[in-house]
Tab-separated table of C-alpha atoms in Angstrom:
chain	number	residue	atom	x	y	z
A	1	UNK	CA	-13.472	-13.522	-15.249
A	2	UNK	CA	-11.766	-10.281	-14.311
A	3	UNK	CA	-9.547	-8.839	-17.037
A	4	UNK	CA	-6.616	-6.773	-15.783
A	5	UNK	CA	-4.509	-4.013	-17.331
A	6	UNK	CA	-1.234	-4.234	-15.383
A	7	UNK	CA	0.706	-0.990	-15.001
A	8	UNK	CA	4.361	-1.557	-14.187
A	9	UNK	CA	4.103	-4.962	-15.858
A	10	UNK	CA	7.849	-5.554	-16.178
A	11	UNK	CA	8.826	-4.310	-12.729
A	12	UNK	CA	9.463	-6.615	-9.770
A	13	UNK	CA	5.915	-6.283	-8.461
A	14	UNK	CA	4.418	-6.496	-11.941
A	15	UNK	CA	6.150	-9.833	-12.470
A	16	UNK	CA	4.932	-10.981	-9.038
A	17	UNK	CA	1.345	-10.158	-10.049
A	18	UNK	CA	1.848	-12.074	-13.300
A	19	UNK	CA	3.022	-15.152	-11.378
A	20	UNK	CA	0.079	-14.872	-8.992
A	21	UNK	CA	-2.441	-14.737	-11.846
A	22	UNK	CA	-0.967	-17.697	-13.752
A	23	UNK	CA	-2.827	-20.294	-11.661
A	24	UNK	CA	-5.992	-18.271	-11.103
A	25	UNK	CA	-8.762	-19.115	-13.581
A	26	UNK	CA	-10.898	-16.184	-12.359
A	27	UNK	CA	-8.392	-13.514	-13.386
A	28	UNK	CA	-6.507	-12.737	-16.591
A	29	UNK	CA	-3.944	-10.071	-17.465
A	30	UNK	CA	-4.950	-8.947	-20.952
A	31	UNK	CA	-2.363	-6.167	-21.376
A	32	UNK	CA	0.517	-4.455	-19.627
A	33	UNK	CA	1.809	-0.895	-19.458
A	34	UNK	CA	5.505	-0.111	-18.889
A	35	UNK	CA	8.361	1.981	-20.272
A	36	UNK	CA	10.008	-1.396	-20.883
A	37	UNK	CA	7.854	-3.076	-23.520
A	38	UNK	CA	9.644	-6.434	-23.560
A	39	UNK	CA	7.068	-9.210	-23.688
A	40	UNK	CA	7.816	-11.577	-20.788
A	41	UNK	CA	4.446	-13.323	-20.705
A	42	UNK	CA	1.485	-14.060	-22.956
A	43	UNK	CA	0.104	-10.500	-22.955
A	44	UNK	CA	1.332	-7.430	-24.882
A	45	UNK	CA	3.062	-4.559	-23.063
A	46	UNK	CA	2.513	-0.975	-24.219
A	47	UNK	CA	4.353	2.250	-23.394
A	48	UNK	CA	1.290	4.308	-24.350
A	49	UNK	CA	-2.019	3.678	-22.576
A	50	UNK	CA	-4.023	4.976	-25.522
A	51	UNK	CA	-2.650	2.139	-27.682
A	52	UNK	CA	-4.125	-0.616	-25.483
A	53	UNK	CA	-6.630	-2.557	-27.632
A	54	UNK	CA	-7.381	-5.497	-25.350
A	55	UNK	CA	-10.454	-5.431	-23.062
A	56	UNK	CA	-9.878	-4.819	-19.345
A	57	UNK	CA	-12.138	-4.483	-16.318
A	58	UNK	CA	-9.655	-3.196	-13.727
A	59	UNK	CA	-6.253	-1.480	-13.694
A	60	UNK	CA	-3.610	-2.651	-11.211
A	61	UNK	CA	-0.892	-0.041	-10.811
A	62	UNK	CA	2.480	-1.152	-9.426
A	63	UNK	CA	4.562	1.468	-11.207
A	64	UNK	CA	6.188	4.727	-10.071
A	65	UNK	CA	4.915	8.078	-8.717
A	66	UNK	CA	6.196	9.774	-11.890
A	67	UNK	CA	3.537	8.029	-14.011
A	68	UNK	CA	0.784	8.138	-11.382
A	69	UNK	CA	-1.034	11.102	-12.965
A	70	UNK	CA	-1.309	9.368	-16.340
A	71	UNK	CA	-2.749	6.220	-14.710
A	72	UNK	CA	-5.276	8.264	-12.767
A	73	UNK	CA	-6.312	10.261	-15.841
A	74	UNK	CA	-6.694	7.057	-17.862
A	75	UNK	CA	-8.844	5.495	-15.147
A	76	UNK	CA	-11.131	8.520	-15.135
A	77	UNK	CA	-11.251	8.760	-18.943
A	78	UNK	CA	-12.156	5.087	-19.372
A	79	UNK	CA	-14.312	4.917	-16.193
A	80	UNK	CA	-12.257	1.883	-15.168
A	81	UNK	CA	-11.654	0.885	-11.536
A	82	UNK	CA	-8.011	1.339	-10.529
A	83	UNK	CA	-6.168	-0.516	-7.775
A	84	UNK	CA	-3.354	1.859	-6.827
A	85	UNK	CA	-0.432	-0.042	-5.284
A	86	UNK	CA	2.386	2.378	-6.104
A	87	UNK	CA	4.189	3.649	-3.002
A	88	UNK	CA	5.837	6.991	-2.291
A	89	UNK	CA	2.919	9.135	-3.505
A	90	UNK	CA	2.973	12.783	-2.445
A	91	UNK	CA	0.229	14.500	-0.476
A	92	UNK	CA	-0.800	16.303	-3.655
A	93	UNK	CA	-1.113	12.995	-5.509
A	94	UNK	CA	-3.220	11.518	-2.710
A	95	UNK	CA	-5.517	14.558	-2.975
A	96	UNK	CA	-5.769	14.068	-6.755
A	97	UNK	CA	-6.682	10.426	-6.201
A	98	UNK	CA	-9.474	11.325	-3.799
A	99	UNK	CA	-10.821	13.873	-6.277
A	100	UNK	CA	-10.633	11.334	-9.121
A	101	UNK	CA	-12.657	8.827	-7.062
A	102	UNK	CA	-15.723	10.989	-7.706
A	103	UNK	CA	-15.414	10.076	-11.396
A	104	UNK	CA	-13.982	6.539	-11.215
A	105	UNK	CA	-13.760	3.731	-8.614
A	106	UNK	CA	-10.365	3.903	-6.854
A	107	UNK	CA	-8.870	1.329	-4.470
A	108	UNK	CA	-5.912	2.492	-2.414
A	109	UNK	CA	-4.110	0.928	0.515
A	110	UNK	CA	-0.679	1.823	1.886
A	111	UNK	CA	0.050	-1.909	1.964
A	112	UNK	CA	-1.664	-4.600	-0.092
A	113	UNK	CA	-0.858	-7.455	2.315
A	114	UNK	CA	-3.875	-8.893	4.122
A	115	UNK	CA	-1.568	-9.692	7.046
A	116	UNK	CA	-0.420	-6.078	7.419
A	117	UNK	CA	-4.006	-4.875	7.447
A	118	UNK	CA	-4.804	-7.429	10.149
A	119	UNK	CA	-1.829	-6.014	12.091
A	120	UNK	CA	-3.303	-2.516	11.787
A	121	UNK	CA	-6.622	-3.767	13.153
A	122	UNK	CA	-4.918	-5.458	16.131
A	123	UNK	CA	-2.729	-2.410	16.806
A	124	UNK	CA	-5.765	-0.133	16.871
A	125	UNK	CA	-7.505	-2.382	19.382
A	126	UNK	CA	-4.386	-2.402	21.568
A	127	UNK	CA	-3.919	1.373	21.328
A	128	UNK	CA	-7.538	2.000	22.278
A	129	UNK	CA	-7.332	-0.341	25.269
A	130	UNK	CA	-3.950	0.931	26.511
A	131	UNK	CA	-4.837	4.576	25.663
A	132	UNK	CA	-1.886	6.658	26.824
A	133	UNK	CA	-0.515	4.277	29.447
A	134	UNK	CA	2.111	2.785	27.090
A	135	UNK	CA	4.685	4.510	24.859
A	136	UNK	CA	4.278	3.600	21.172
A	137	UNK	CA	7.153	3.097	18.729
A	138	UNK	CA	6.995	1.853	15.125
A	139	UNK	CA	10.012	0.262	13.441
A	140	UNK	CA	9.888	-0.544	9.729
A	141	UNK	CA	12.571	-2.394	7.741
A	142	UNK	CA	12.945	-2.604	3.967
A	143	UNK	CA	15.523	-3.440	1.292
A	144	UNK	CA	18.295	-1.028	0.404
A	145	UNK	CA	16.650	-0.017	-2.894
A	146	UNK	CA	13.510	1.482	-1.346
A	147	UNK	CA	13.386	5.234	-1.975
A	148	UNK	CA	10.809	6.546	0.513
A	149	UNK	CA	11.266	6.583	4.282
A	150	UNK	CA	9.423	6.054	6.480
A	151	UNK	CA	7.295	3.592	4.546
A	152	UNK	CA	3.720	4.423	3.647
A	153	UNK	CA	2.661	1.445	5.749
A	154	UNK	CA	4.425	2.798	8.846
A	155	UNK	CA	2.630	6.104	8.391
A	156	UNK	CA	-0.681	4.287	7.852
A	157	UNK	CA	-0.136	2.402	11.128
A	158	UNK	CA	0.636	5.665	12.927
A	159	UNK	CA	-2.454	7.335	11.433
A	160	UNK	CA	-4.647	4.417	12.518
A	161	UNK	CA	-3.263	4.600	16.062
A	162	UNK	CA	-3.859	8.370	16.140
A	163	UNK	CA	-7.495	7.819	15.190
A	164	UNK	CA	-7.884	5.126	17.868
A	165	UNK	CA	-6.537	6.989	20.922
A	166	UNK	CA	-8.246	9.770	22.862
A	167	UNK	CA	-5.319	12.227	22.782
A	168	UNK	CA	-3.506	14.225	20.104
A	169	UNK	CA	-0.374	12.467	18.869
A	170	UNK	CA	2.931	13.770	17.526
A	171	UNK	CA	5.057	11.809	15.059
A	172	UNK	CA	8.771	11.824	15.919
A	173	UNK	CA	11.194	10.651	13.223
A	174	UNK	CA	14.541	11.606	14.734
A	175	UNK	CA	15.677	12.155	18.313
A	176	UNK	CA	19.451	12.409	17.992
A	177	UNK	CA	19.576	16.215	17.944
A	178	UNK	CA	17.020	16.870	20.687
A	179	UNK	CA	17.926	16.335	24.343
A	180	UNK	CA	14.625	15.982	26.165
A	181	UNK	CA	12.506	13.309	27.741
A	182	UNK	CA	9.996	11.471	25.635
A	183	UNK	CA	6.512	12.979	25.663
A	184	UNK	CA	3.492	10.689	26.149
A	185	UNK	CA	1.926	12.054	22.972
A	186	UNK	CA	4.811	10.871	20.778
A	187	UNK	CA	4.686	8.037	18.283
A	188	UNK	CA	8.239	7.218	17.285
A	189	UNK	CA	8.663	6.101	13.656
A	190	UNK	CA	11.994	4.563	12.621
A	191	UNK	CA	13.181	3.366	9.195
A	192	UNK	CA	15.815	0.696	8.555
A	193	UNK	CA	17.176	0.067	5.050
A	194	UNK	CA	19.399	-2.863	4.196
A	195	UNK	CA	19.979	-5.926	2.074
A	196	UNK	CA	16.961	-7.589	0.512
A	197	UNK	CA	14.465	-7.204	3.368
A	198	UNK	CA	11.050	-7.426	1.700
A	199	UNK	CA	9.191	-5.659	4.485
A	200	UNK	CA	8.883	-5.776	8.272
A	201	UNK	CA	6.707	-3.655	10.538
A	202	UNK	CA	6.997	-3.861	14.317
A	203	UNK	CA	4.762	-1.877	16.677
A	204	UNK	CA	6.062	-1.649	20.239
A	205	UNK	CA	3.884	-0.731	23.220
A	206	UNK	CA	6.339	-0.042	26.056
A	207	UNK	CA	4.839	0.290	29.543
A	208	UNK	CA	6.017	0.043	33.129
A	209	UNK	CA	7.738	-3.331	33.514
A	210	UNK	CA	6.135	-4.838	30.381
A	211	UNK	CA	6.411	-4.632	26.605
A	212	UNK	CA	3.867	-5.678	23.974
A	213	UNK	CA	5.019	-6.149	20.375
A	214	UNK	CA	2.841	-6.746	17.319
A	215	UNK	CA	4.858	-7.591	14.218
A	216	UNK	CA	4.412	-8.532	10.580
A	217	UNK	CA	7.143	-9.849	8.271
A	218	UNK	CA	6.797	-10.380	4.530
A	219	UNK	CA	9.069	-13.066	3.092
A	220	UNK	CA	8.299	-12.376	-0.566
A	221	UNK	CA	6.633	-9.810	-2.796
A	222	UNK	CA	3.940	-12.370	-3.630
A	223	UNK	CA	1.963	-11.435	-0.499
A	224	UNK	CA	1.412	-7.943	-1.939
A	225	UNK	CA	0.563	-9.339	-5.380
A	226	UNK	CA	-2.067	-11.669	-3.892
A	227	UNK	CA	-3.700	-8.717	-2.134
A	228	UNK	CA	-3.668	-6.631	-5.316
A	229	UNK	CA	-5.332	-9.390	-7.346
A	230	UNK	CA	-7.987	-9.881	-4.653
A	231	UNK	CA	-8.597	-6.122	-4.748
A	232	UNK	CA	-8.956	-6.192	-8.543
A	233	UNK	CA	-11.613	-8.912	-8.369
A	234	UNK	CA	-13.359	-6.967	-5.595
A	235	UNK	CA	-13.337	-3.719	-7.615
A	236	UNK	CA	-14.847	-5.069	-10.826
A	237	UNK	CA	-18.158	-3.312	-11.412
A	238	UNK	CA	-17.896	-1.080	-8.338
A	239	UNK	CA	-19.424	2.440	-8.481
A	240	UNK	CA	-17.286	5.575	-8.142
A	241	UNK	CA	-15.697	6.167	-4.749
A	242	UNK	CA	-12.649	5.482	-2.599
A	243	UNK	CA	-12.137	1.894	-1.417
A	244	UNK	CA	-9.448	0.297	0.744
A	245	UNK	CA	-8.399	-3.020	2.247
A	246	UNK	CA	-10.861	-2.633	5.102
A	247	UNK	CA	-13.726	-2.627	2.571
A	248	UNK	CA	-12.345	-5.752	0.914
A	249	UNK	CA	-11.948	-7.628	4.209
A	250	UNK	CA	-15.406	-6.650	5.459
A	251	UNK	CA	-17.126	-7.753	2.253
A	252	UNK	CA	-15.155	-10.958	1.706
């Protein structure tokens, strides 16, 4: 049994994790952490981490960048593995997370969907094979309440492509005010916000007389919750260090 402390318990993703765990006899949410302490399930919700009395093996964090530091500090203080699922983290916060991983086990992935991480693997293989002969564009779509743009997943895809190709790449986010031809080194990254789109990521390889598209669409938030719970089970008992979805997939 893996006992979970769920940060952001009463948010949309926190409730999705709760639903995912309900029918899983290998995982239990023993306590929640949220500014909203309404009890919506069979576990208590605290607004102060130091008040948590229930036992927990792993922290799942689906909260907000504003409380990220407190989660990280609590993970280090309690030597508890943390699965960080919060999006929109700053570069400084990412650096703090990497430093904290020397004192506590930290799992971080820009996207917790297994399908998205398979997409990244396929895109890298395509980029390496096509290496410079196709123009690469990334289009991501999300709901109209998402604050950060482009998405962390779109940037993770671009970073993976950059590592896979043999040339230096340049990320281009906006072309409307620059009148010049597209450079071969460019990776275009475009954000669409509207309605209730859960999440779509489309990678386009545009060549001479042919186009290759690799796409992933999420129909519900449950796909991210499933990945987070799998990561929590994976992280139980792990030594200090940084872990990601690639580690989980390789060791599954």
